[in-house]
PDB file of C-alpha atoms in Angstrom:
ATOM      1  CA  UNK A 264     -90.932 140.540 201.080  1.00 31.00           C
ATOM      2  CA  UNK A 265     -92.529 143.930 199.754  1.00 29.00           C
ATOM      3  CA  UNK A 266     -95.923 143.964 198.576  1.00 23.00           C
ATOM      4  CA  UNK A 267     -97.373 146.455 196.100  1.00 28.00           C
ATOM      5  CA  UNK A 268    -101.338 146.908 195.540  1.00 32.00           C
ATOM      6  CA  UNK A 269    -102.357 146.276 191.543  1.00 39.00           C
ATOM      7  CA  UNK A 270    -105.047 147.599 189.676  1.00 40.00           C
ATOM      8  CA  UNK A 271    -106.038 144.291 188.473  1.00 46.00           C
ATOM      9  CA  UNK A 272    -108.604 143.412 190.889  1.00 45.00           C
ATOM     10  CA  UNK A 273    -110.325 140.179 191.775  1.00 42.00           C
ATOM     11  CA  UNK A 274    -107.553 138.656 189.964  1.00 43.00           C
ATOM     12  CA  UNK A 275    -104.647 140.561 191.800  1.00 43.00           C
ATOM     13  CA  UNK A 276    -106.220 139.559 194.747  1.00 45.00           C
ATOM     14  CA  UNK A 277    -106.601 135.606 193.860  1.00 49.00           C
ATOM     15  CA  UNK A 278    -102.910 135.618 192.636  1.00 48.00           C
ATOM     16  CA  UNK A 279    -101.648 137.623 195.728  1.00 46.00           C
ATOM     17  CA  UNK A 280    -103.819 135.401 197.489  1.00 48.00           C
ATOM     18  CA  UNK A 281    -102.460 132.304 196.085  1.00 50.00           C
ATOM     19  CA  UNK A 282     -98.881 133.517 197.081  1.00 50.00           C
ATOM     20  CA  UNK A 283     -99.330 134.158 200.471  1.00 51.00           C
ATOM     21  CA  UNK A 284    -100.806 130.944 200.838  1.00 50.00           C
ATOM     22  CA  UNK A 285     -97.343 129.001 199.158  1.00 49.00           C
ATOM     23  CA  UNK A 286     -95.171 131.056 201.306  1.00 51.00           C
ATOM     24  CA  UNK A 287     -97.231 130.301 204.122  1.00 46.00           C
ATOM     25  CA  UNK A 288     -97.269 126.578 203.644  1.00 49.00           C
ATOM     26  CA  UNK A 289     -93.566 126.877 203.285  1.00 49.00           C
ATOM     27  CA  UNK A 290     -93.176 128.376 206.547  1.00 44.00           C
ATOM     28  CA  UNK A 291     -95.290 125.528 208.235  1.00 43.00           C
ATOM     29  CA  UNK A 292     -93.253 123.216 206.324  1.00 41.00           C
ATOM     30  CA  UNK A 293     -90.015 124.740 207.297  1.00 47.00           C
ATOM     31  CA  UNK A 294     -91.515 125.144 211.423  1.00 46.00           C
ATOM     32  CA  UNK A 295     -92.190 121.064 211.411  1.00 45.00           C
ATOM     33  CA  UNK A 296     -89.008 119.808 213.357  1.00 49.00           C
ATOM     34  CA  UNK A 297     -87.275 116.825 211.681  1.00 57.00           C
ATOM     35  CA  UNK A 298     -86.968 113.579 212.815  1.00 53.00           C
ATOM     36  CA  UNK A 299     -82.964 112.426 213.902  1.00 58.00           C
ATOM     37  CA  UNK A 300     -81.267 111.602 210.343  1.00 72.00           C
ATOM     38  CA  UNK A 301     -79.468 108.598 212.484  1.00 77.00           C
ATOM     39  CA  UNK A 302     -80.108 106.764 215.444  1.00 84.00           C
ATOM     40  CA  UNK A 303     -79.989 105.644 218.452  1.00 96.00           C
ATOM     41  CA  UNK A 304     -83.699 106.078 217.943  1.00 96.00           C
ATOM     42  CA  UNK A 305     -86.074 106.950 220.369  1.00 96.00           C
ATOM     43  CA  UNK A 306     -89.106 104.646 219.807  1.00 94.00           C
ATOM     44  CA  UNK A 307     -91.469 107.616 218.372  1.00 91.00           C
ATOM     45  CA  UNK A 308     -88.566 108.578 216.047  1.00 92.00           C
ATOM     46  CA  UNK A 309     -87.849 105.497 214.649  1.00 91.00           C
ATOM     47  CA  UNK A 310     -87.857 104.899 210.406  1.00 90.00           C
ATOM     48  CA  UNK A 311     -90.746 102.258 209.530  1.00 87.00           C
ATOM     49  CA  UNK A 312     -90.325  99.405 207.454  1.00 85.00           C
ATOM     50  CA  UNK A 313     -86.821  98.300 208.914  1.00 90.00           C
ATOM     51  CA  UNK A 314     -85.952  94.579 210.062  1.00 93.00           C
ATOM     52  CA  UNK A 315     -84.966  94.738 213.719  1.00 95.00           C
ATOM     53  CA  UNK A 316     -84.721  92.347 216.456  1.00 95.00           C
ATOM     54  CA  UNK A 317     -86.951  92.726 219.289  1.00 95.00           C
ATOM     55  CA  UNK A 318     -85.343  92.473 223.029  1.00 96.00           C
ATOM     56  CA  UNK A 319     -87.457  94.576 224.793  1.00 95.00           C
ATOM     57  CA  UNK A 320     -86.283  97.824 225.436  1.00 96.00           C
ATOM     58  CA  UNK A 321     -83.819  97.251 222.942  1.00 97.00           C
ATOM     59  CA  UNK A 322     -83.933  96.641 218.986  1.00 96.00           C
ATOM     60  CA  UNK A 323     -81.169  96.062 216.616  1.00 97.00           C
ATOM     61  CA  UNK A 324     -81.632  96.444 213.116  1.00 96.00           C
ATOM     62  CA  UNK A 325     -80.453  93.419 210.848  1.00 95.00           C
ATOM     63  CA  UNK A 326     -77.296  94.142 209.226  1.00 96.00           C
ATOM     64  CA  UNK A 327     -75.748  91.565 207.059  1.00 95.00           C
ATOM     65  CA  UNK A 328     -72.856  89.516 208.511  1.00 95.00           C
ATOM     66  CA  UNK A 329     -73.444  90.938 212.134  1.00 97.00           C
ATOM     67  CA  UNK A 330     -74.314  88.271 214.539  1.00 97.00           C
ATOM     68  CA  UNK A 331     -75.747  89.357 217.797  1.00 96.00           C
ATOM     69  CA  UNK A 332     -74.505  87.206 220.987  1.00 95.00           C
ATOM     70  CA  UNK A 333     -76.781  87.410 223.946  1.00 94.00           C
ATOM     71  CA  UNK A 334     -76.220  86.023 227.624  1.00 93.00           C
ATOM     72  CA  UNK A 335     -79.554  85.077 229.270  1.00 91.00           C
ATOM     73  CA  UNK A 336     -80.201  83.812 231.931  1.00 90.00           C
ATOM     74  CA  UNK A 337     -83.012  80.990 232.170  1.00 89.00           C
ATOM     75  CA  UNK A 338     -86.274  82.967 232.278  1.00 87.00           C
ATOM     76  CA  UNK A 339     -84.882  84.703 229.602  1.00 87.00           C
ATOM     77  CA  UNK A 340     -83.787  87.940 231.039  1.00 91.00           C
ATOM     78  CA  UNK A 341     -80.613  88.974 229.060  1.00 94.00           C
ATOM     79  CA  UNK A 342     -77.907  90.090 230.706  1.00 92.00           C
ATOM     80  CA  UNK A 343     -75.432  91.047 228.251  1.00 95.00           C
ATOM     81  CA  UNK A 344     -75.701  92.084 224.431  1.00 97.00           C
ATOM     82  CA  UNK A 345     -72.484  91.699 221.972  1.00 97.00           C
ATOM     83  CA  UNK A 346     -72.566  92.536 218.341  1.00 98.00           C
ATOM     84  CA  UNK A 347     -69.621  90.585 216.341  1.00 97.00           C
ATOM     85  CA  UNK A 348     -68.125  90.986 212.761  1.00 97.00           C
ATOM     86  CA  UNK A 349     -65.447  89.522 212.105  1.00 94.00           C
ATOM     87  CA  UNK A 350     -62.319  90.616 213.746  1.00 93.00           C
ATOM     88  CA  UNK A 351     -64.702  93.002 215.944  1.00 96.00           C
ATOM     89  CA  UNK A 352     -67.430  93.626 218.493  1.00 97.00           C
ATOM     90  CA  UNK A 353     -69.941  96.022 220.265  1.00 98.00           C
ATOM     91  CA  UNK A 354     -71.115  95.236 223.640  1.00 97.00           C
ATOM     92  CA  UNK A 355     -74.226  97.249 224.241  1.00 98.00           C
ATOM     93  CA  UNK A 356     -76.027  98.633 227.322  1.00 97.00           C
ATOM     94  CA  UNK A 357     -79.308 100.590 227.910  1.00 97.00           C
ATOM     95  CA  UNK A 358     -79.932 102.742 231.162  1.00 97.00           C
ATOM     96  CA  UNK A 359     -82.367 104.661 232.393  1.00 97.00           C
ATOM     97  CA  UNK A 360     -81.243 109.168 232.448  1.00 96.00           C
ATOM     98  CA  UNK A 361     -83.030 111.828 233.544  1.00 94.00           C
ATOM     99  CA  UNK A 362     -85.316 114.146 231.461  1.00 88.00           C
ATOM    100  CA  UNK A 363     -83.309 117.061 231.169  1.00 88.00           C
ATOM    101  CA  UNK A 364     -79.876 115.805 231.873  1.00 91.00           C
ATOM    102  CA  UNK A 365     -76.692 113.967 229.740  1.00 95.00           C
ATOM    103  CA  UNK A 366     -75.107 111.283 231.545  1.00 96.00           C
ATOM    104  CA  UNK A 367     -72.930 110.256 229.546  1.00 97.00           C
ATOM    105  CA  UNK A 368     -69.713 112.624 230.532  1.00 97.00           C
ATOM    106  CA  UNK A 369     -70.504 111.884 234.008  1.00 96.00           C
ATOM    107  CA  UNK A 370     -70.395 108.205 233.095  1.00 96.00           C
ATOM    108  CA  UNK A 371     -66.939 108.466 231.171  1.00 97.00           C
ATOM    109  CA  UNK A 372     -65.294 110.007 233.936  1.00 97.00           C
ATOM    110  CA  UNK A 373     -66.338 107.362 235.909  1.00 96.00           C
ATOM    111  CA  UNK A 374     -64.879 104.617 233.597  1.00 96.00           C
ATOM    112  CA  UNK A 375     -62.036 106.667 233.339  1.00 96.00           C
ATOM    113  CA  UNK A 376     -61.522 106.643 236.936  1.00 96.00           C
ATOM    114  CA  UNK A 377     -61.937 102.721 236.964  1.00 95.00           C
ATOM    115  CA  UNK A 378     -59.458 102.251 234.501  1.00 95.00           C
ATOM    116  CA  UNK A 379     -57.034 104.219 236.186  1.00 96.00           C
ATOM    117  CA  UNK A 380     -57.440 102.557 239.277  1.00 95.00           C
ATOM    118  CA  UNK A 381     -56.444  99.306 237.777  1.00 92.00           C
ATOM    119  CA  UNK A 382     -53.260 101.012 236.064  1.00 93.00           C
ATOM    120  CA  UNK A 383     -55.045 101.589 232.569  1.00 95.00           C
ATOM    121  CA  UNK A 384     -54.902 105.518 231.112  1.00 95.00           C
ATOM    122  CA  UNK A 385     -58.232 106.052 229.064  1.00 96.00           C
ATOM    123  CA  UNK A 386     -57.539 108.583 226.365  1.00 96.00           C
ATOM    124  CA  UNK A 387     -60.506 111.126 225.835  1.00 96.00           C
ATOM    125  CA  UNK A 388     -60.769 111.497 221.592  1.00 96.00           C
ATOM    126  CA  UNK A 389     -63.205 113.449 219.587  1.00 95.00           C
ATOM    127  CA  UNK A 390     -65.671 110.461 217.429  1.00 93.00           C
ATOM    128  CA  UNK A 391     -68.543 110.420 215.520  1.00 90.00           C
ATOM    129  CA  UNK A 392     -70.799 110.112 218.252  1.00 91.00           C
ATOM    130  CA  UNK A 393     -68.791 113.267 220.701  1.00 94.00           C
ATOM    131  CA  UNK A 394     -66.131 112.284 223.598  1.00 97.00           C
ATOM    132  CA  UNK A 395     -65.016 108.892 223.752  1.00 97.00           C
ATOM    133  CA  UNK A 396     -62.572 107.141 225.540  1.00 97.00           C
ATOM    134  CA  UNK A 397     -59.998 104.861 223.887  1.00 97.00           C
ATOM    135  CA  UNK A 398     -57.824 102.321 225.882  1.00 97.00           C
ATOM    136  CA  UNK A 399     -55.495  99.337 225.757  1.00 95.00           C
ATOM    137  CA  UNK A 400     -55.803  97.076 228.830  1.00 94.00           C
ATOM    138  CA  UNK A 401     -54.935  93.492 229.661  1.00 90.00           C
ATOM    139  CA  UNK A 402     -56.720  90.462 229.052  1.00 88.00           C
ATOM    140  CA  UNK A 403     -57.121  87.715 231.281  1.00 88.00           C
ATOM    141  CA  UNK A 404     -54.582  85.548 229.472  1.00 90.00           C
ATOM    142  CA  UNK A 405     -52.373  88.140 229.115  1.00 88.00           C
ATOM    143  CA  UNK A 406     -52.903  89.875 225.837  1.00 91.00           C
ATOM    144  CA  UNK A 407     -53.787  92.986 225.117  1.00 92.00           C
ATOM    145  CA  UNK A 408     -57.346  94.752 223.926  1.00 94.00           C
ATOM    146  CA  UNK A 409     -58.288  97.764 222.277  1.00 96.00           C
ATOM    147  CA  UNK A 410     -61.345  99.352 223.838  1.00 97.00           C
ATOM    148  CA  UNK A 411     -63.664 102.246 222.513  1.00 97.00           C
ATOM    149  CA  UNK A 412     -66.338 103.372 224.715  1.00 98.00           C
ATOM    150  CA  UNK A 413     -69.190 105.601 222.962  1.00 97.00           C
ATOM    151  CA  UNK A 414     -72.022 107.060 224.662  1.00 97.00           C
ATOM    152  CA  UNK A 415     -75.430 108.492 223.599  1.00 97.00           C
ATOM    153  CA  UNK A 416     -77.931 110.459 225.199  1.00 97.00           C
ATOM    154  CA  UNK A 417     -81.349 110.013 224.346  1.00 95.00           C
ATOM    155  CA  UNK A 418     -84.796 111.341 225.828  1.00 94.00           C
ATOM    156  CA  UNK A 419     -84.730 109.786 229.674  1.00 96.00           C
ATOM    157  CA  UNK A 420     -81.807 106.981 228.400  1.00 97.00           C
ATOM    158  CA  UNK A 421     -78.415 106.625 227.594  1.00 97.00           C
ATOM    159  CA  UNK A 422     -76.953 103.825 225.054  1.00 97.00           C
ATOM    160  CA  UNK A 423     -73.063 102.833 226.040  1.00 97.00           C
ATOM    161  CA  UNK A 424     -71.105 101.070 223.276  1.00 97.00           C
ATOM    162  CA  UNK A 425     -68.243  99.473 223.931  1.00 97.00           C
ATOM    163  CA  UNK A 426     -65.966  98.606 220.892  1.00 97.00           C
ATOM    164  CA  UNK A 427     -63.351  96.032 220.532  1.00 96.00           C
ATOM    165  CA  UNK A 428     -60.881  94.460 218.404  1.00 95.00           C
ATOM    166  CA  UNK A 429     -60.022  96.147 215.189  1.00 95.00           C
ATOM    167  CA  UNK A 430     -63.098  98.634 215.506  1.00 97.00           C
ATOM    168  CA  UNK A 431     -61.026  99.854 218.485  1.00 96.00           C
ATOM    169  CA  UNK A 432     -58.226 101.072 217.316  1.00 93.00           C
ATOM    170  CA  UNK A 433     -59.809 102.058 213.385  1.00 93.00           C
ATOM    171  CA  UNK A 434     -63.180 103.446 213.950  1.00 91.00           C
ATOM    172  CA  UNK A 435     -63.179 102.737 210.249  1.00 92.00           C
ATOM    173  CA  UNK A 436     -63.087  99.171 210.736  1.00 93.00           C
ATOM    174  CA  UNK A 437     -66.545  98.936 212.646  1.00 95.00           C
ATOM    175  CA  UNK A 438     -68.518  99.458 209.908  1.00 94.00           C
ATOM    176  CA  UNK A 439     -71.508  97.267 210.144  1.00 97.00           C
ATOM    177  CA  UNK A 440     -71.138  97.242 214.017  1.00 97.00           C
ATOM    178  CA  UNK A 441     -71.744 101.411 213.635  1.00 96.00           C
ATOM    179  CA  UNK A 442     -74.594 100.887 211.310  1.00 96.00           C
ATOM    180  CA  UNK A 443     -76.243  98.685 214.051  1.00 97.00           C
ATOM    181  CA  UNK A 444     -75.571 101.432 216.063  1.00 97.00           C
ATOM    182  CA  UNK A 445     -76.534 103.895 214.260  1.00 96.00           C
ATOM    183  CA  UNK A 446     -80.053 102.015 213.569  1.00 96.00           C
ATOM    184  CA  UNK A 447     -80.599 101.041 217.260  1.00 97.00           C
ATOM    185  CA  UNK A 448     -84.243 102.062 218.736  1.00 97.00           C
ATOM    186  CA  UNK A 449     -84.996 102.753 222.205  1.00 97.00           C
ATOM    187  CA  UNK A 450     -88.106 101.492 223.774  1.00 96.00           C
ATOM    188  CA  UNK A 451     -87.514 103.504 227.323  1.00 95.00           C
ATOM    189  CA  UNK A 452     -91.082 103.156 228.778  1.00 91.00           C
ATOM    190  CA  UNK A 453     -92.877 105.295 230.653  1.00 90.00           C
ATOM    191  CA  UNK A 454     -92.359 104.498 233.992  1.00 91.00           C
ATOM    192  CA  UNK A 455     -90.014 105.769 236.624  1.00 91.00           C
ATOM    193  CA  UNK A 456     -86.463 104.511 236.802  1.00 94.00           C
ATOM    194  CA  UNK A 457     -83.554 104.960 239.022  1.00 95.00           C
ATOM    195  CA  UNK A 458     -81.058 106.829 236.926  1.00 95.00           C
ATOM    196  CA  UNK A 459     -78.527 104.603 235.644  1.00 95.00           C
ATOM    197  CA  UNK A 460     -80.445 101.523 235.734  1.00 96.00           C
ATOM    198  CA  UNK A 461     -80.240  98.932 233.267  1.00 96.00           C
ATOM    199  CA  UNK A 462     -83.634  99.191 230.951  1.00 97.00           C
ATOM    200  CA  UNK A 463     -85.077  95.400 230.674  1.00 95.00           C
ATOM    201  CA  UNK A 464     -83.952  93.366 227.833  1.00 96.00           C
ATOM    202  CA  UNK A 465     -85.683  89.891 226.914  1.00 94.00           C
ATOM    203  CA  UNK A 466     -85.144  86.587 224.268  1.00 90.00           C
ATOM    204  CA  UNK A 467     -87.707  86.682 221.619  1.00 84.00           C
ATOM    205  CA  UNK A 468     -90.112  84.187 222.762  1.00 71.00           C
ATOM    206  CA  UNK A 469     -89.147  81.882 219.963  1.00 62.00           C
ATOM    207  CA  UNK A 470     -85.468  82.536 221.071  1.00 62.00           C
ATOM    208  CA  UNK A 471     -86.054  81.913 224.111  1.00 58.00           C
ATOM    209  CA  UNK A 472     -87.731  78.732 223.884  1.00 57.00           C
ATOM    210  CA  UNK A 473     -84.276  77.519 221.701  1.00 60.00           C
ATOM    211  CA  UNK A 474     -81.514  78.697 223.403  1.00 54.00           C
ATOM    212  CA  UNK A 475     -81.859  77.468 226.987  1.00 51.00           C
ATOM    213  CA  UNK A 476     -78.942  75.942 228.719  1.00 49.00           C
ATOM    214  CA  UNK A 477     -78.188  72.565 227.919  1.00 40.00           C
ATOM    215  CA  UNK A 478     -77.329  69.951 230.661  1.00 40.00           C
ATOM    216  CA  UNK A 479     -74.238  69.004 229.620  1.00 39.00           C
ATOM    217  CA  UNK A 480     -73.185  72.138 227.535  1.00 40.00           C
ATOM    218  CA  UNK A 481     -71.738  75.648 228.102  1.00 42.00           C
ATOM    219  CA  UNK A 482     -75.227  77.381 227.078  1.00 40.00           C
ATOM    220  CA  UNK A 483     -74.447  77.951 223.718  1.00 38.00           C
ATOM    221  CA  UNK A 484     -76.747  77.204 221.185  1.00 35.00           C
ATOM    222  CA  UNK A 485     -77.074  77.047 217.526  1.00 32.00           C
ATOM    223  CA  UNK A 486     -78.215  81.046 215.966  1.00 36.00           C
ATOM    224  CA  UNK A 487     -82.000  81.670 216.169  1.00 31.00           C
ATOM    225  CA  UNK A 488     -83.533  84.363 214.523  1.00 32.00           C
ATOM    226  CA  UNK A 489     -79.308  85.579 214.378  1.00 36.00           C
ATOM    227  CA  UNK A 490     -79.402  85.211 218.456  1.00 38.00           C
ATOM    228  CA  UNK A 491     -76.794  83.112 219.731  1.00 36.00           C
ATOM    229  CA  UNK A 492     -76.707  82.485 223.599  1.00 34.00           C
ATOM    230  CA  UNK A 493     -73.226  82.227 225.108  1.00 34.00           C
ATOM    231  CA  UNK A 494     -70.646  83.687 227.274  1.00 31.00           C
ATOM    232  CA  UNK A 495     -68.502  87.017 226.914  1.00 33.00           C
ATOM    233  CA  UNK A 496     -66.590  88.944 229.258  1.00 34.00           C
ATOM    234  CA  UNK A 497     -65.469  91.930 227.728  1.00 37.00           C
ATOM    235  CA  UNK A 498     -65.240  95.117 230.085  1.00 42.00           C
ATOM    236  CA  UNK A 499     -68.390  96.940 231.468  1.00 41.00           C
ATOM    237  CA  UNK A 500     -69.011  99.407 233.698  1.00 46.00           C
ATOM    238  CA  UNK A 501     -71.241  99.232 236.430  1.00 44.00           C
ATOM    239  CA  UNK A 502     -73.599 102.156 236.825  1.00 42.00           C
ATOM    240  CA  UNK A 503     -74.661 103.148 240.306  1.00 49.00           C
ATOM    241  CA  UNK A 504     -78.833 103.880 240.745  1.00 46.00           C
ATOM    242  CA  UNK A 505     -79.308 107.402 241.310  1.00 52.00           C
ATOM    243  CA  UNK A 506     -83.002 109.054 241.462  1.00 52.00           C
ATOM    244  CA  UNK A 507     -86.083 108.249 239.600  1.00 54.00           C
ATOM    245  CA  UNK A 508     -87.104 109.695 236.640  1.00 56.00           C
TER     246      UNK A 508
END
């Protein structure tokens, strides 16, 4: 920017003045970093003013027509998280990471590994969200799945999606299971964690309270608050605790 010195004085002055002090604003405004444009959201990142269910250290945002599945277990710890619409599914997990590390391609080549040890060959693709893997494997009454796992480092945790059904195979096809996704927030905490361990997840209170185990039933229950408690066994990964952070 080149500056040349007027003879119109005080007013020269005021007017250079006043420019210096818009391109200086602009600057400032230009130095403020910007929040994520999508999630996973860390909790001090997240947009206001959005429905989301509450389970601790994770929340989903409401998304019409997606029904999330939880297994709890009686006090009301949950265990497992599954997203479903209609032909597909996202089973989610939270875990602690470290500060200044990714675990995520660590973590694939882990599931990789476990795949391949039970005969399965994970294919590593380029998605919206980096390196997944995609894989076929065997059900246990002897169909066949589509799986796509997705991974997302955050600030001190990692978010692992596991796709199935027609979201699977057509990334496409997941479209309100990736906006959940793409709204999730992150409530890590701030105390230590060993790496890789699962971040607590919890019923609603008023869930809770409604979707206990019946006697004589298979611990499903009717939807509350779009919670439904039952049983799914799609594939997971275990992680293996490393060091606090």
């Amino acid at each position: 920017m080149i500056f040349s010195r007027g003879r119109g004085g005080r007013h020269s002055r005021d007017e250079r003045s006043g420019r210096q002090s818009a391109d200086t604003q602009d600057l400032a405004a230009a130095a403020e970093p910007e929040g994520p444009r999508r999630g996973p959201y860390d909790i001090g990142d997240a947009p206001p003013d959005v429905q989301r269910l509450d389970l601790g250290s994770l929340r989903i945002p409401a998304v019409q027509d997606v029904e999330v599945r939880v297994q709890a277990n009686p006090d009301g710890v949950i265990q497992q998280v599954v997203l479903v619409h209609g032909e597909s599914a996202l089973q989610l997990g939270v875990f602690a990471a470290p500060r200044t590390e990714d675990i995520w391609p660590e973590w694939r080549e882990e599931i990789r590994t476990s795949l391949a040890a039970d005969g399965v060959v994970a294919e590593e693709v380029d998605g919206e969200y980096g390196t997944e893997l995609r894989a076929r494997v065997r059900t246990p009454d002897g169909g066949i799945a589509d799986l796509r796992f997705v991974g997302v480092d955050g600030p001190r945790w990692m978010i692992q999606g596991v796709f199935q059904g027609r979201a699977a195979s057509d990334p496409v096809a997941a479209g309100p299971l990736a906006e959940c996704l793409n709204g999730l927030v992150v409530d890590r905490g701030q105390e230590a964690k060993p790496v890789r361990e699962p971040l607590p997840l919890r019923l609603p209170r008023e869930a809770a309270a409604e979707a206990e185990p019946q006697p004589d039933g298979d611990g499903s229950g009717p939807p509350v608050n779009g919670v439904v408690s039952g049983h799914q066994h799609p594939h997971r990964s275990e992680p293996r605790p490393r060091r606090d952070v």
